[in-house]
Coordinates of C-alpha atoms and ligand atoms in Angstrom, one line a residue:
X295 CA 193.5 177.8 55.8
X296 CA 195.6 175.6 58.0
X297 CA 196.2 176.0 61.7
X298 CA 194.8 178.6 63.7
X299 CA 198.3 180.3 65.6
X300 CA 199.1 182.4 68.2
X301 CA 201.1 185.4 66.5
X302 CA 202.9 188.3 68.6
X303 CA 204.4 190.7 66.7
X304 CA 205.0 193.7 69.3
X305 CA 207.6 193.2 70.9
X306 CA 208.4 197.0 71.4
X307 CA 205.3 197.0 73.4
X308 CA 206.5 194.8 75.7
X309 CA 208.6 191.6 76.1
X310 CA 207.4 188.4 77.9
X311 CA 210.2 187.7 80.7
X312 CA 212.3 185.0 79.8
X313 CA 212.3 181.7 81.9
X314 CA 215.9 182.2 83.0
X315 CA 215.0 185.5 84.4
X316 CA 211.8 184.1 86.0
X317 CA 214.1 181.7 87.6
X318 CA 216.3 184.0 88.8
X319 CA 213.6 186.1 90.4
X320 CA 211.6 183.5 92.3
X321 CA 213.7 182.9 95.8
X322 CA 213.7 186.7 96.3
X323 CA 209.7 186.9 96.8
X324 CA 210.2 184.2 98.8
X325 CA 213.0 182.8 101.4
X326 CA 215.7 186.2 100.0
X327 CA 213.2 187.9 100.9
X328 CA 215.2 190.6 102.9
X329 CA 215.5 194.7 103.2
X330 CA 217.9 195.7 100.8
X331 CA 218.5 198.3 103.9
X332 CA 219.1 195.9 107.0
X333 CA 222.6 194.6 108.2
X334 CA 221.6 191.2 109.4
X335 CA 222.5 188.2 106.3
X336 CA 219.4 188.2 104.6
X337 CA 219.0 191.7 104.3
X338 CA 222.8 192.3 103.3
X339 CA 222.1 189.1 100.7
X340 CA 219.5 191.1 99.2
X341 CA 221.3 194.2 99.1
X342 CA 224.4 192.2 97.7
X343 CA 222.1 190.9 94.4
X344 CA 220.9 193.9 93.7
X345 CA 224.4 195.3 93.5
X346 CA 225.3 192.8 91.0
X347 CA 222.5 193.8 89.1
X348 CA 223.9 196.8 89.4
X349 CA 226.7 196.1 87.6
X350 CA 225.2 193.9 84.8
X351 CA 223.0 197.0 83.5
X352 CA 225.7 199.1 84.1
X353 CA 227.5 196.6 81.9
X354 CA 224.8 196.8 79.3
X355 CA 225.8 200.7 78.3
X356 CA 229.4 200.8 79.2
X357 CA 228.5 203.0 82.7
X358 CA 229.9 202.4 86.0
X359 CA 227.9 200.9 88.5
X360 CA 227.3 203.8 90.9
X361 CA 226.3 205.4 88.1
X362 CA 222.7 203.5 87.6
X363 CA 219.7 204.8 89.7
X364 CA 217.2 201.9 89.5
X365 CA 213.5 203.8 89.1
X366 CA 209.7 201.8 88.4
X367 CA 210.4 202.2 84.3
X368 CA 211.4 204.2 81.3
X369 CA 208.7 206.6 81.9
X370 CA 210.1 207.9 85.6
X371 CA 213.7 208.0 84.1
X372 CA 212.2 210.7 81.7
X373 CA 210.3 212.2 84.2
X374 CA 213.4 212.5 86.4
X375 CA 216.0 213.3 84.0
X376 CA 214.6 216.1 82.7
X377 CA 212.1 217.8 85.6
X378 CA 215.0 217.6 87.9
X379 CA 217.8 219.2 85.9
X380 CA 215.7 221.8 84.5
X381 CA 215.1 222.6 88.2
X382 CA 218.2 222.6 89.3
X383 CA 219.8 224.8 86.4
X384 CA 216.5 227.1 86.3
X385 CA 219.0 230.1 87.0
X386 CA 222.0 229.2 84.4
X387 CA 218.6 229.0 81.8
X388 CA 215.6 228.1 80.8
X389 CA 215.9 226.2 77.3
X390 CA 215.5 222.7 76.5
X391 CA 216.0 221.3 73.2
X392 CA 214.9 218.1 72.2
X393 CA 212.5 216.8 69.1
X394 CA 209.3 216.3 68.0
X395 CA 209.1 212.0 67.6
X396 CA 210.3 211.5 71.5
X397 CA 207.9 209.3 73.9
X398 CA 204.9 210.9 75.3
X399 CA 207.1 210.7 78.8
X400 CA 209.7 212.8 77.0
X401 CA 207.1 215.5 75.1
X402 CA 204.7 215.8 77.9
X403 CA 207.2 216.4 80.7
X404 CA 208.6 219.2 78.2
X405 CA 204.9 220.7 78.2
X406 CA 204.8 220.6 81.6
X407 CA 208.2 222.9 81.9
X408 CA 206.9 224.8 79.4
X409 CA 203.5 225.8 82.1
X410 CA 206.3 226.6 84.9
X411 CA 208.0 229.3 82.0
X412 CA 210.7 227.0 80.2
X413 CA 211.3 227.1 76.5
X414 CA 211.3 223.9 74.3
X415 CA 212.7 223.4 70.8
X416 CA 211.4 220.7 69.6
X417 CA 213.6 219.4 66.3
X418 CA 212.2 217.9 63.4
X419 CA 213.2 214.7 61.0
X420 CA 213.6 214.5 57.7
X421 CA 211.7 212.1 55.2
X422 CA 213.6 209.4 56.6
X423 CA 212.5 209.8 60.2
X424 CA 216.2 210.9 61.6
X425 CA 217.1 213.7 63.2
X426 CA 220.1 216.1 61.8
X427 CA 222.7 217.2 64.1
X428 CA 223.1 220.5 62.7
X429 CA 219.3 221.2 63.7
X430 CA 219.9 220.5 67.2
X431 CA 223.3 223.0 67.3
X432 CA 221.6 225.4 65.5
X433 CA 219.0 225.3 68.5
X434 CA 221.6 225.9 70.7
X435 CA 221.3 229.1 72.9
X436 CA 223.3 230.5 75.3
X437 CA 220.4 229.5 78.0
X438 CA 220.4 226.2 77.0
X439 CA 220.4 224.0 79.9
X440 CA 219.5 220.5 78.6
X441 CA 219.5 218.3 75.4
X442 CA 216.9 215.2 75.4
X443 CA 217.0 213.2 72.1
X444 CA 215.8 209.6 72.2
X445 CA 218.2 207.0 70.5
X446 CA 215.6 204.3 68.7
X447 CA 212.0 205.5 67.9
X448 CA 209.8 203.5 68.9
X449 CA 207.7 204.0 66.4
X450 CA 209.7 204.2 62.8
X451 CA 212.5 202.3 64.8
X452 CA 214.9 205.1 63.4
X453 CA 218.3 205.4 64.7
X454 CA 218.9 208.9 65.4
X455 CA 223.0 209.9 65.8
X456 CA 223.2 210.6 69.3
X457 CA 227.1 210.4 69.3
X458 CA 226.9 213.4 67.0
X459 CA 224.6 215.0 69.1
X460 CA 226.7 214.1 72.5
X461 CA 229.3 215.3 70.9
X462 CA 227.6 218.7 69.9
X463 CA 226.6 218.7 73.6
X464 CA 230.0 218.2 75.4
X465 CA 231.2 220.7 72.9
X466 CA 228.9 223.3 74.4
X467 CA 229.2 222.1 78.0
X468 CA 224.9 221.4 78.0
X469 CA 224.1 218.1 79.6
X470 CA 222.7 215.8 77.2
X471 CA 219.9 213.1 78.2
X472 CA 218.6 210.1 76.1
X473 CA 215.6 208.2 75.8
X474 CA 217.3 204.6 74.8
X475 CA 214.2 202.6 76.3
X476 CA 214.5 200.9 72.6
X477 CA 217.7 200.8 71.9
X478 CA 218.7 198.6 74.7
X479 CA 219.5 195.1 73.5
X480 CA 219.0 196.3 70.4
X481 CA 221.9 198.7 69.4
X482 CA 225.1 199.4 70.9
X483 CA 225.3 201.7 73.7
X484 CA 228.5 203.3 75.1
X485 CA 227.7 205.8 77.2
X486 CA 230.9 207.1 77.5
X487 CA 232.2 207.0 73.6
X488 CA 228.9 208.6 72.9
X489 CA 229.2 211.3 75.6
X490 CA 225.9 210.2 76.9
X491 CA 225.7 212.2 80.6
X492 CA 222.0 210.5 81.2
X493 CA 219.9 207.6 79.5
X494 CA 217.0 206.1 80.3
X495 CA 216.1 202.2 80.2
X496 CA 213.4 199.4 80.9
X497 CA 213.5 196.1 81.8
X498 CA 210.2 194.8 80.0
X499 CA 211.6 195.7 77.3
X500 CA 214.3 193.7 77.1
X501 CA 212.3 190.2 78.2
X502 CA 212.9 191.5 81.9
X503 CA 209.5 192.0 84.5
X504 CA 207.4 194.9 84.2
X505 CA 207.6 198.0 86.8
X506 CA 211.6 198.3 86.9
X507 CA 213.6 200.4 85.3
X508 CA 216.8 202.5 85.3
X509 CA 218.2 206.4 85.1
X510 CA 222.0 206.6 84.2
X511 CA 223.2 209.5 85.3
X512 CA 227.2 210.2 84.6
X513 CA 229.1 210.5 87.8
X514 CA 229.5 214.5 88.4
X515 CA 225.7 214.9 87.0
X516 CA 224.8 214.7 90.5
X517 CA 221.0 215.0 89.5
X518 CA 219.0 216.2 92.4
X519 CA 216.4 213.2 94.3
X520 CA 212.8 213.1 93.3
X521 CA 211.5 211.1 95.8
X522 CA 212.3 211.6 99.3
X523 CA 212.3 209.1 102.7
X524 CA 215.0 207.1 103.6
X525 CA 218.7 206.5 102.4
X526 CA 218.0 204.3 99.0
X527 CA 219.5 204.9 96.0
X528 CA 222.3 207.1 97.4
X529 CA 219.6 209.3 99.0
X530 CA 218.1 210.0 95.7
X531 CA 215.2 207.7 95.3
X532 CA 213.7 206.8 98.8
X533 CA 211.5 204.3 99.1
X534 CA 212.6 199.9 100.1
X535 CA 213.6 198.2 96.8
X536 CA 212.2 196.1 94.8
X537 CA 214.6 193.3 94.7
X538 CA 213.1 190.9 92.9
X539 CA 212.5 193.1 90.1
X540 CA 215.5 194.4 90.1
X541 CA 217.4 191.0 90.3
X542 CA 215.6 190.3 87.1
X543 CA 216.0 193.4 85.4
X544 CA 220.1 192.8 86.4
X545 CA 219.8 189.4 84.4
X546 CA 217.6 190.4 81.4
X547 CA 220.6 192.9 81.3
X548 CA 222.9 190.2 81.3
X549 CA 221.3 188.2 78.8
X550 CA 220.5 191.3 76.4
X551 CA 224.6 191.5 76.8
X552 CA 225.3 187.8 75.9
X553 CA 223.2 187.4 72.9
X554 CA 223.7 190.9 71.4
X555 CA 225.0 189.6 68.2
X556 CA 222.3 186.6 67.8
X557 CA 219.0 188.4 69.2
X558 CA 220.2 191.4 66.2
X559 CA 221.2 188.8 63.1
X560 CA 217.9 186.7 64.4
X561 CA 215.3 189.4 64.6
X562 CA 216.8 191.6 61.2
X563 CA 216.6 188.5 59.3
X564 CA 212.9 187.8 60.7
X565 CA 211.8 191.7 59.9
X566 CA 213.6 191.6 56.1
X567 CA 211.8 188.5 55.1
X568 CA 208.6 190.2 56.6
X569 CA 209.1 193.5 54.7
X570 CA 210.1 191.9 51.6
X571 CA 206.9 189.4 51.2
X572 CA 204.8 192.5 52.2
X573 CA 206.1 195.1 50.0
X574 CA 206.2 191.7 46.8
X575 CA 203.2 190.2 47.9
X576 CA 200.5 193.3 48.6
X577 CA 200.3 196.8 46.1
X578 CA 200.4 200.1 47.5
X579 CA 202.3 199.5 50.7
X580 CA 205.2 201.5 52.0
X581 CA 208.3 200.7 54.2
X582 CA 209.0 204.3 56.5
X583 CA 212.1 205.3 58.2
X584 CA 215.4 204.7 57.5
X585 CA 216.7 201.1 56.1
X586 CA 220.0 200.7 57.8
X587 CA 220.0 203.3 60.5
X588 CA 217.1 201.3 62.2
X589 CA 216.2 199.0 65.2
X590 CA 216.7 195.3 63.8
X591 CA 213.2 194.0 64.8
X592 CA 211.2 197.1 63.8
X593 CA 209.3 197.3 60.4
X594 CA 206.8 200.3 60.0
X595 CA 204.3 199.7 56.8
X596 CA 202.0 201.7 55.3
X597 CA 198.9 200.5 53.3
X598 CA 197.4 202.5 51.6
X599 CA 193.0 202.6 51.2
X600 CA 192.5 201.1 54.8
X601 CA 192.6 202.0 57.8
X602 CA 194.7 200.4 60.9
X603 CA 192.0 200.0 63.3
X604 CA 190.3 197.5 61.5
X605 CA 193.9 196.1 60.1
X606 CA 194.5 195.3 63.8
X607 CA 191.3 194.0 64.8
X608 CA 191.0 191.4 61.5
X609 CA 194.4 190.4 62.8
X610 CA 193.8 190.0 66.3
X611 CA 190.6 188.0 65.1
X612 CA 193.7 185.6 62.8
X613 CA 196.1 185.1 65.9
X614 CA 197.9 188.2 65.1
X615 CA 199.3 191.4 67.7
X616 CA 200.8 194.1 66.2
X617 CA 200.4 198.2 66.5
X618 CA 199.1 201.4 65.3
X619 CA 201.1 204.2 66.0
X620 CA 202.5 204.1 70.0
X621 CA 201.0 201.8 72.0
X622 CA 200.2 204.4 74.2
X623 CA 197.7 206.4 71.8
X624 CA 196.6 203.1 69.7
X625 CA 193.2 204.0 72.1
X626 CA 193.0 207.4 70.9
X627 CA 191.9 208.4 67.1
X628 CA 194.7 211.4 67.1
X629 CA 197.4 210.8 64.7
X630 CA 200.5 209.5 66.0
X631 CA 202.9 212.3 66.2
X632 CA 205.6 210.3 65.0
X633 CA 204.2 210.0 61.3
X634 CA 202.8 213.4 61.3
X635 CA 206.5 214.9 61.6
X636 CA 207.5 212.5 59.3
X637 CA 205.1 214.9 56.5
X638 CA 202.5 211.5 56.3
X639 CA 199.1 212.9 55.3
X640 CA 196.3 211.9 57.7
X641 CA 195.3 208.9 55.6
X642 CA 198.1 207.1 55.5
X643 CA 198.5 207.4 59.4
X644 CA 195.8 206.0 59.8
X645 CA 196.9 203.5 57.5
X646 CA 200.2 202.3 59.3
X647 CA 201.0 199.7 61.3
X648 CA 204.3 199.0 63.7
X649 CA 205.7 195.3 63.3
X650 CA 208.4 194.2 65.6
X651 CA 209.8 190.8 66.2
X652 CA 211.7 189.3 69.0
X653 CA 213.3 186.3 70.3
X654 CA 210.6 183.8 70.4
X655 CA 209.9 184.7 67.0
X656 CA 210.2 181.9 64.4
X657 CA 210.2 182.8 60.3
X658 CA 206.7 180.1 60.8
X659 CA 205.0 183.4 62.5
X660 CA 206.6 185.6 60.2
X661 CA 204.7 183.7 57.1
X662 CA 201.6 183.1 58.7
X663 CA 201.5 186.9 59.6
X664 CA 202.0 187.8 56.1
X665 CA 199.4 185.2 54.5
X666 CA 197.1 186.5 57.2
X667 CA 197.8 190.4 56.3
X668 CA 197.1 189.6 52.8
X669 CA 193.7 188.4 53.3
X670 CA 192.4 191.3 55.7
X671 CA 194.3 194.0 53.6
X672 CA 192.9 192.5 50.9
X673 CA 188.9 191.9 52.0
X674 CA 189.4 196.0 53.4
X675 CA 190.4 197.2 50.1
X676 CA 187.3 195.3 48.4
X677 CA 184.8 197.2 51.0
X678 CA 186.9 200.4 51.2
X679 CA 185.0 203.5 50.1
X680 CA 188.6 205.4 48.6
X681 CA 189.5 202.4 47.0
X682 CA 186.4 202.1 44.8
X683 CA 186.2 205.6 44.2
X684 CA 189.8 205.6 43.0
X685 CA 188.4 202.3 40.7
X686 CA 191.4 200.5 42.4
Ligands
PLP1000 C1 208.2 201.9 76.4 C2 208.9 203.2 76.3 C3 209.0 204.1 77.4 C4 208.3 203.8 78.7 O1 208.9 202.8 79.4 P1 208.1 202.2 80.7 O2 209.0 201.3 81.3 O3 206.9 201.4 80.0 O4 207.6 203.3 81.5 C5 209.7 205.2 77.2 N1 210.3 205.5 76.0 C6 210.3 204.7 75.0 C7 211.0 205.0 73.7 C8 209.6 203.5 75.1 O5 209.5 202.7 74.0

C-alpha cells in the first residue's frame, strides 16, 4: 500500500536538534573552543555565549538570568531541587508533598528521602488525569517543607494548575518546585506570575542537544551546591562547562520563544486530526486526559483487546515510532503509573499508546500513521484471544 515512510511520532521522548541550533553549536567544539573559566579572549568569548544563553532560557519562563543553573538534564534538576532543599530545611520539617503521575526522577528521588526518614504525600488525579488544588492544601502540614508538582505529564499530556498550586504555596510560605521538562515550548511559563520558586527544564526536548539542561531557582532560594570543585555556576555546580551544549540549549530556547504561537497551532492541529480519524476510523478506542487543559502535540489512546507491545512493534515494522507508557519503563512489563492513578484497569494499560507530534511533522505522517494503525489494530484484534472470546 503505497510508499514505505519514515514516521516519528515521539516527540516527548526526545526532539532531533534543529539545524539552526546545530549551526550554532559547531565553532564552539572547535576554534571557541575556550574555558568558560579563563580571562584570556577565547575563554571570556566562551564564557560571554554562554551568558547569553543564559538569558534566552531565562527568557523562555520569564526568570532572570542569574537565576538559571545550567545542570546535564531534567533528571539532575529533579534530583537537585528536591534532595538539596529537603536537606537544607531537614530541621524546619520533614514533609514533602507532591503527586503520584510525576517523572520517575521526581517519584524515585521522593523514595529515596523517604529511606533517610522524610514523609511524602503523594496526590492523586481525577478521571481526567489533573490534579486538584484543594488536595495539595489539604496535604499541607505544618512540617511541610517542599511542594513538587510537574506542569505537563508526560504521559496523558495533562496540564495540571500549577498557578493555583504556587499560589497555595506562597500562601503558606513552603517552596514550591516544578517538573516543566514538558511544558517548555509547549505552554506558557511565567515563573514569576505563577509563583514558581524552582522548575526544571531540558534542552532535547525542545529540538536542543542531549545532556544539557537547567534548574531555575528564584533568587532568595539560594539552594545549596550538589556538586563541588571549582567556582562554576556561582559555586554551586563545579565542574568546566559544556559550552557547546549549552550555546545550543540557549538557542533551542530562543527558537522555542519565537515560534511559540506556530509550533502550538501546528502541532494541536496535527494531534486533532490524528485523534479524530482514530477515535472515527477504529471501534473501541479511547482519548485519556483532559481535552483542553493538555500539551498541544500529546494524544494518549487506548485500544481496547490488544496489547501495546505488539501495537508498537507492527508499527515500527510500518515506519512508525510511538510509545507505551514513559519511555523510561516502555522496557519493563509493570504498568505505567500514570494510567494506574488515572483508575485504568491493567488491560487497558497495557493497551495504550502515547502519540506526540512536533515540528517536522506534516498532516502526510499523520495519515499514514493512522492507515497504518488501522491495519495492525485491526490484524491484533483478529488473533486476539479476549476479542474472540468476547465474539467481537
Ligand atoms: C524527559 C523528562 C525528564 C528527564 O529529562 P532528561 O533531560 O532526559 O534527564 C524529566 N521529566 C519529564 C516530565 C520528562 O518528560
Amino acid at each position: 500500500m503505497g510508499e514505505k515512510r519514515q514516521v516519528y511520532l515521539d516527540y516527548s521522548a526526545t526532539t532531533p536538534v534543529k539545524r539552526e541550533v546545530v549551526d550554532e553549536m559547531i565553532p564552539y567544539f572547535t576554534e571557541k573552543f575556550g574555558n568558560a573559566s579563563t580571562l584570556y579572549t577565547i575563554g571570556l568569548d566562551a564564557k560571554e555565549s554562554m551568558e547569553k544563553a543564559r538569558e534566552q532560557v531565562a527568557a523562555l519562563i520569564n526568570a532572570e538570568p542569574k537565576e538559571i543553573l545550567f545542570t546535564s538534564g531534567g533528571t539532575e534538576s529533579d534530583n537537585w531541587a528536591i534532595t538539596q532543599i529537603a536537606h537544607k530545611l531537614k530541621a524546619k520539617g520533614n514533609h514533602i508533598i507532591t503527586s503520584a503521575i510525576e517523572h520517575h526522577a521526581v517519584l524515585y528521588t521522593c523514595k529515596e528521602l523517604e529511606k533517610e526518614g522524610f514523609e511524602v504525600t503523594y496526590v492523586g488525579i481525577n478521571e481526567e488525569g489533573l490534579i486538584d488544588p484543594a488536595e495539595v492544601r489539604a496535604a499541607i502540614r505544618p512540617e511541610t517543607i517542599l511542594i513538587s508538582i510537574m506542569f505537563v505529564n508526560n504521559e496523558l499530556g495533562t496540564v495540571q494548575p500549577i498557578p493555583e498550586i504556587g499560589a497555595i504555596a506562597k500562601e503558606h510560605g513552603i517552596i514550591f518546585h516544578t517538573d516543566a521538562v514538558q511544558a517548555s515550548g509547549n505552554v506558557e511559563i511565567d515563573v514569576k506570575a505563577m509563583n514558581i520558586d524552582m522548575l526544571s527544564m531540558s534542552s532535547h526536548k525542545i529540538y536542543g542537544p542531549k545532556g544539557i539542561g537547567a534548574l531555575y531557582t528564584r533568587t532568595g532560594i539560594n539552594i545549596p551546591a550538589m556538586i563541588y570543585g571549582g567556582a562554576q555556576e556561582r559555586k554551586k555546580r563545579a565542574g568546566t562547562e559544556n559550552i557547546p551544549a549549552i550555546v545550543g540549549f540557549g538557542k533551542a530556547a530562543e527558537l522555542a520563544k519565537a515560534n511559540f504561537e506556530s509550533h502550538v497551532a501546528h502541532t494541536s492541529a496535527l494531534r486533532d486530526h490524528f485523534v479524530d480519524r482514530i477515535l472515527n476510523e477504529i471501534p473501541h478506542t479511547y482519548f485519556n486526559g483532559s481535552k483542553d487543559k493538555r500539551h498541544p502535540g500529546n494524544a494518549s489512546i487506548t485500544f481496547d483487546f490488544v496489547e501495546g507491545e505488539s501495537i508498537l512493534l507492527l508499527l515500527d515494522y510500518a515506519g512508525v515510532a510511538c510509545s507505551s507508557g514513559s519511555a523510561c519503563s516502555s522496557r519493563s512489563l509493570q504498568p505505567s503509573h500514570v494510567l494506574e492513578a488515572l483508575g485504568m484497569p491493567v488491560h487497558q494499560i497495557h493497551g495504550t499508546i502515547r502519540f506526540t507530534f512536533g515540528d517536522p511533522t506534516t498532516m502526510e505522517d499523520v495519515d499514514y500513521a493512522v492507515d497504518k494503525l488501522k491495519m495492525v489494530i485491526g490484524r491484533l484484534r483478529e488473533i486476539s484471544p479476549i476479542t474472540s472470546e468476547k465474539g467481537w
